[in-house]
Amino acid sequence: MSALPKPLPRITIRLAGQTDFDGWRKAARALAMREIPADQVGWAVSGAASADLFDGAAPSRDAAPDGGTAFTVPRSFVEAAEAVICHSDAERFSLLYRILLRLRREPDLLKIASDPDVRRLEAMAKAVRRDIHKMRAFVRFRRIGSGADERHVAWFESLHFIVERNAPFFVRRFTGMRWTILTPYASADWDGERLAIGPGATRADAPSEDDAEALWRTYFSSIFNPARLKVKAMQAEMPKKYWRNLPEASLIPDLIRGAEDKARDMIQKLPTEPAPHHAKVKARHWPEPDVEPGPDDEGANASTIPELRAAAEGCRRCPLWRDATQTVFGEGPEKAKVVFVGEQPGDQEDLAGKPFVGPAGKMLDAVLAEAEVDRSEVYVTNGVKHFKFEPRGKRRIHAKPNAGEVKACRWWVDKELAILKPTLAVALGATAAQSLLGKTVPITKMRGQVVEREDGLRVFLTIHPSYILRIPEPADKEAERGRFLADMRAVRELMAA
Amino acid sequence: MATLPLREKLAILSDAAKYDASCASSGAAKRNSLKSGGIGSTESTGICHSYAPDGRCISLLKILLTNFCIYDCTYCINRSSSNVRRARFTVDEVVKLTLDFYKRNYIEGLFLSSGVIRSPDDTMGEMVEIARRLRIEHRFAGYIHLKTIPECSQELIEKAGLYADRLSINVELPTDEGVKKLAPEKRPETIRVSMARLRSKIDEKSEPTLRTKTRERFAPGGQSTQMIIGADATPDATILKTSSRLYASYRLRRVYYSAFSPIPDSSAALPLMKPPLMREHRLYQADWLMRFYGFGESEILSARPDGMLDLAIDPKLSWALANRAMFPLDINRADREALLRVPGLGTKVVKRILETRKHRRLRLEDVGRLCQSIAKVRPFIVAEGWSPGGLTDSATLQARVAPEPRQLSLF
């Protein structure tokens, strides 16, 4: 066994103030460079303006000069240390120094959240953060003076040494105000241009009342719902130690005492006659009760597209209306001789209430323009008029309508066709073909063909433009777009014929 | 009509707003008054400046512009047939109250709602004017939340979005049938279209413009909504389904659930009982599971045949007990998605477990230091030197991990 190292003299570091982070850092760095163990160092706070470093020990002749071979620590440690230095626990300086020493050999130490030193560091940082938050919440300014002499002064008792650290928040928030926050150990003062940190004060130095407090108390007692009394929940967030400086807190005991009776009164108060003005309001604003159209004959008597569209707004023929925003009805001139039928509205169409306004609609527009088909001359609609989707987080994933939904919605497609009497219908995709022909059609096989319905309507079959958007390979996508363009040119020929 | 003193108006119009659950002042863009020299700031999270004895935080001056209303919604204290005392603030009064309270650090900002008088546009127009005066004339940089009236014009919504941090539109009740029954004059279709328009506008304005690359300011805190729970017989499963649809469809930041509270001068159509606070709490927990824990709306209640959340234990524990085949999970190997399903492990704890295990293998006591209570977690995990053995499948597991019945905090 080697000889025990000679015990070093205990070193005491005296810091300039409770939150003297720079003093701590300078001393800690020098000590760490000399590998002085943490249990050899004591930390004290002097009231003096300057720190006399290495008090009680030989001056650190062999310590590295500032900016010399200083070692680096993670940024996260500096940030945590700046907060923890504000903690009221006298042990904080030595904890920070111990972690600093350990960081030289364990650079990842702070990432090991289960380490007891790291836990302690985080608990202290958290306590400081909480106190800072509570100060932001529970400082209550009282106004003194008026006009040019107007000032706002607050008295606050913090648990930790947070005034300096928290003052910039109040500057950011109350820039246009002159204010002072007094606490037992320090004060902060903002004159509209400059922040000054000064000595502590007593409660008597702060004003004792403010004319807004009566209103504030009125608000506090009126916003409380006695039927929901939850005293523990209140105290968890607003501990009693803060109460004595909160003007509203004196009301709390009475509010709690009276809550039960008030809640019972509310529950037991029997319904009374309607208020006297109610009949007048009703007559003026709600003269006729809404008559809901019957579920089966809605739109049956419509002779124009706008009438039909209005009837379809309340459509309940299948359950898809429940989740969708609105019915997305067809659009286009009533003299249109060509009808384009898509599958169903998507996310964008559902929001806008118009068909083909989303990405697939833009694709269709572009290809129609290139094929020289005038979109303003055609009527565009969908086989199913409500958006069907699965919610996933903040998005809606398109879901394919089933045969029953397509069948239910054919009521509207048939009515549209009956009013428009087109000579040509273009089925965009399988669902559209199913809607127009009443049966499933192999769209890839029959694409480009014209099928004539029993009523004489010619139906041109092609893909849905969203199919092109889903092709990942650019070359394939371009090729598919070319085929779709050819289809639209064929449509133009048919329109002319 | 004789005008009431301000203090009486405040009493009436904050009383009228106390049944409204939403209170958050979070989600606003960072902003302060250093440059403008005005008053106010919003930072990452809102600040609760006080707490009422009902346990709810007070972060905003939450008032109605007026409690006169042409609607007659059965559950609402301000409905047209109610005998409640009526009052109406002037635009100036609301502006002054907001500033006076803000300067004393009582509040984070204003949450303004209103009964509808004369017409939706008249009422919304005054609300927008209040927000405009605060922002422009008084350089107020605090939080402003406006409750939008669905029937008002699109133009007013666009103006509201310029000045407000958050806009909300109430869906009122979880189902259209419920709205039809209890709020006969409100139209669910109009409410949905309004939410859709608001989402489109927020989407549009959040795109960087070609010219400046900066984003135009429009309701940076997004939109939220609120529904009343327990005024009709809608089960929790339907409520969660509605929420999940609303989140996906309109990108809502929050759906608030407001336990139906008895109101004085109540309508005979409503239950006379204490508000179902525990149910409301469980719905919020389930909502969190959907938003932050990757749970689908349908799986949360898959093991509950009645479609109601278990009031005795939280929904995650309830789910885990019904899905024990997935457990125990190896804390040193399981992926994030799986760890998030362990009862007692929150998003923060999971993050730290993932970070820490890059450097060392975790023992049960390591996990214990990271989470609040290891007792709840233990049966569901394997750690270095720890295996729950038969505990995971034990018939008495629920009794071991379920908390003693007690009143839980709401927020």
Short mmCIF file of N, CA and C in Angstrom, two decimals, chain A residues 228, chain B residues 20-23 56 225-227 229 239-240 247 254-259 277-292 309 315 409-411:
data_model
loop_
_atom_site.label_atom_id
_atom_site.label_comp_id
_atom_site.label_asym_id
_atom_site.label_seq_id
_atom_site.Cartn_x
_atom_site.Cartn_y
_atom_site.Cartn_z
N ARG A 228 -67.52 23.33 -8.19
CA ARG A 228 -66.32 22.59 -8.55
C ARG A 228 -65.24 22.65 -7.48
N ASP B 20 -67.03 28.30 -18.27
CA ASP B 20 -66.18 28.01 -19.43
C ASP B 20 -64.86 27.43 -18.94
N ALA B 21 -64.50 26.24 -19.44
CA ALA B 21 -63.34 25.55 -18.89
C ALA B 21 -62.01 26.09 -19.38
N SER B 22 -61.95 26.54 -20.62
CA SER B 22 -60.65 26.85 -21.18
C SER B 22 -60.04 28.07 -20.51
N CYS B 23 -58.73 28.00 -20.29
CA CYS B 23 -58.09 29.11 -19.59
C CYS B 23 -56.68 29.32 -20.09
N ARG B 56 -58.94 25.75 -10.40
CA ARG B 56 -58.63 26.17 -11.77
C ARG B 56 -57.77 27.42 -11.76
N THR B 225 -61.27 24.60 -29.17
CA THR B 225 -62.72 24.51 -29.04
C THR B 225 -63.08 23.95 -27.67
N GLN B 226 -64.33 23.94 -27.39
CA GLN B 226 -64.79 23.44 -26.11
C GLN B 226 -66.10 22.67 -26.27
N MET B 227 -66.25 21.62 -25.50
CA MET B 227 -67.55 20.92 -25.50
C MET B 227 -67.96 20.61 -24.07
N ILE B 229 -69.54 18.32 -21.26
CA ILE B 229 -69.58 16.89 -20.99
C ILE B 229 -70.61 16.62 -19.90
N ILE B 239 -67.19 10.87 -27.44
CA ILE B 239 -66.52 12.15 -27.19
C ILE B 239 -65.09 12.12 -27.73
N LEU B 240 -64.37 11.02 -27.46
CA LEU B 240 -62.99 10.92 -27.94
C LEU B 240 -62.95 10.84 -29.46
N TYR B 247 -59.28 17.31 -33.96
CA TYR B 247 -57.83 17.56 -34.02
C TYR B 247 -57.32 17.39 -35.44
N ARG B 254 -56.16 22.64 -28.88
CA ARG B 254 -56.75 22.03 -27.70
C ARG B 254 -58.24 21.81 -27.91
N VAL B 255 -58.72 20.71 -27.36
CA VAL B 255 -60.16 20.54 -27.19
C VAL B 255 -60.39 20.58 -25.68
N TYR B 256 -61.20 21.50 -25.24
CA TYR B 256 -61.51 21.59 -23.81
C TYR B 256 -62.79 20.83 -23.50
N TYR B 257 -62.75 20.11 -22.40
CA TYR B 257 -63.95 19.40 -21.94
C TYR B 257 -64.44 20.11 -20.69
N SER B 258 -65.66 20.52 -20.70
CA SER B 258 -66.18 21.26 -19.58
C SER B 258 -67.31 20.45 -18.95
N ALA B 259 -67.03 19.93 -17.75
CA ALA B 259 -68.05 19.14 -17.08
C ALA B 259 -69.28 20.02 -16.88
N LEU B 277 -66.61 15.90 -12.37
CA LEU B 277 -65.23 16.37 -12.47
C LEU B 277 -64.24 15.25 -12.76
N MET B 278 -64.44 14.08 -12.14
CA MET B 278 -63.49 13.00 -12.39
C MET B 278 -63.58 12.53 -13.84
N ARG B 279 -64.78 12.52 -14.37
CA ARG B 279 -64.94 12.14 -15.77
C ARG B 279 -64.22 13.14 -16.67
N GLU B 280 -64.38 14.40 -16.36
CA GLU B 280 -63.70 15.44 -17.12
C GLU B 280 -62.18 15.22 -17.07
N HIS B 281 -61.68 14.92 -15.88
CA HIS B 281 -60.25 14.67 -15.69
C HIS B 281 -59.78 13.49 -16.53
N ARG B 282 -60.54 12.40 -16.51
CA ARG B 282 -60.17 11.22 -17.30
C ARG B 282 -60.18 11.54 -18.79
N LEU B 283 -61.13 12.35 -19.22
CA LEU B 283 -61.17 12.72 -20.63
C LEU B 283 -59.92 13.52 -21.02
N TYR B 284 -59.50 14.41 -20.15
CA TYR B 284 -58.26 15.14 -20.43
C TYR B 284 -57.07 14.19 -20.50
N GLN B 285 -57.04 13.20 -19.60
CA GLN B 285 -55.93 12.23 -19.64
C GLN B 285 -55.96 11.46 -20.95
N ALA B 286 -57.15 11.04 -21.36
CA ALA B 286 -57.28 10.30 -22.61
C ALA B 286 -56.87 11.18 -23.80
N ASP B 287 -57.23 12.43 -23.72
CA ASP B 287 -56.87 13.40 -24.75
C ASP B 287 -55.34 13.50 -24.88
N TRP B 288 -54.66 13.52 -23.72
CA TRP B 288 -53.19 13.56 -23.72
C TRP B 288 -52.62 12.31 -24.37
N LEU B 289 -53.23 11.16 -24.06
CA LEU B 289 -52.74 9.92 -24.66
C LEU B 289 -52.82 10.00 -26.18
N MET B 290 -53.86 10.62 -26.69
CA MET B 290 -54.00 10.75 -28.14
C MET B 290 -52.99 11.74 -28.71
N ARG B 291 -52.77 12.83 -27.99
CA ARG B 291 -51.93 13.89 -28.57
C ARG B 291 -50.44 13.66 -28.37
N PHE B 292 -50.06 13.08 -27.25
CA PHE B 292 -48.62 12.99 -26.96
C PHE B 292 -48.09 11.57 -26.81
N LEU B 309 -64.82 5.72 -19.81
CA LEU B 309 -63.51 5.62 -19.17
C LEU B 309 -63.69 5.16 -17.72
N PRO B 315 -56.57 6.22 -17.72
CA PRO B 315 -56.81 5.45 -18.94
C PRO B 315 -55.58 4.66 -19.43
N SER B 409 -56.20 16.09 -8.89
CA SER B 409 -56.17 17.48 -9.33
C SER B 409 -56.56 17.54 -10.80
N LEU B 410 -57.06 18.66 -11.19
CA LEU B 410 -57.61 18.77 -12.52
C LEU B 410 -56.57 19.07 -13.58
N PHE B 411 -55.71 19.98 -13.29
CA PHE B 411 -54.77 20.39 -14.33
C PHE B 411 -53.33 20.09 -13.94
#
